[in-house]
Short mmCIF file of C-alpha atoms in Angstrom, two decimals:
data_model
loop_
_atom_site.label_atom_id
_atom_site.label_comp_id
_atom_site.label_asym_id
_atom_site.label_seq_id
_atom_site.Cartn_x
_atom_site.Cartn_y
_atom_site.Cartn_z
CA MET A 867 161.14 69.35 111.95
CA LEU A 868 161.23 72.02 109.16
CA SER A 869 164.52 71.02 108.03
CA ILE A 870 163.57 67.27 107.32
CA VAL A 871 160.59 68.27 105.57
CA ARG A 872 162.70 70.53 103.37
CA ILE A 873 164.99 67.41 102.80
CA ARG A 874 162.06 65.31 101.98
CA GLU A 875 161.20 67.74 99.11
CA VAL A 876 164.43 67.97 98.22
CA ALA A 877 164.86 64.26 97.55
CA ASP A 878 161.46 64.24 95.80
CA SER A 879 162.50 66.67 93.23
CA GLN A 880 166.04 64.94 92.86
CA MET A 881 164.25 61.77 92.28
CA LEU A 882 161.95 63.13 89.46
CA ALA A 883 165.13 64.77 87.94
CA TRP A 884 166.70 61.58 88.11
CA GLY A 885 163.90 59.98 86.39
CA ALA A 886 163.20 62.56 83.79
CA SER A 887 166.81 62.66 82.49
CA LEU A 888 167.22 58.91 82.50
CA VAL A 889 164.04 58.12 80.75
CA THR A 890 164.97 59.77 77.67
CA ILE A 891 168.13 57.70 77.11
CA ASN A 892 167.46 53.91 76.45
CA ASP A 893 170.77 52.54 77.84
CA THR A 894 171.17 49.72 79.93
CA THR A 895 173.92 51.17 82.37
CA LEU A 896 171.50 54.17 82.72
CA VAL A 897 168.83 52.07 83.63
CA ALA A 898 170.86 50.25 86.05
CA LEU A 899 172.11 53.47 87.50
CA ARG A 900 168.28 54.86 87.64
CA HIS A 901 167.35 51.43 89.98
CA TRP A 902 170.23 52.27 92.21
CA GLY A 903 169.31 55.91 92.48
CA TRP A 904 165.57 54.78 93.09
CA ASN A 905 166.80 52.58 95.82
CA VAL A 906 169.30 54.84 97.53
CA THR A 907 166.20 57.79 97.45
CA GLN A 908 163.81 55.36 99.00
CA HIS A 909 165.96 54.47 101.87
CA LEU A 910 166.67 58.18 102.52
CA LEU A 911 162.89 58.71 102.40
CA THR A 912 162.23 56.23 104.55
CA ILE A 913 164.98 57.35 107.14
CA ALA A 914 163.42 60.59 106.84
CA ARG A 915 159.85 59.88 107.56
CA GLY A 916 161.22 57.59 110.35
CA VAL A 917 162.82 60.80 111.88
CA VAL A 918 159.70 62.74 111.40
CA LYS A 919 157.46 60.27 113.33
#
């Protein structure tokens, strides 16, 4: 249980790091990567929350 919560914390901070690093650069490729990273993160968080429930 604690490990799942920890994974969620890491995933959240990872998402913020993604956003912070990519927001500073206006590049079409990085914007696409950002969307991809966001979608993957959302899927992982959804799975993690499902496991917690």
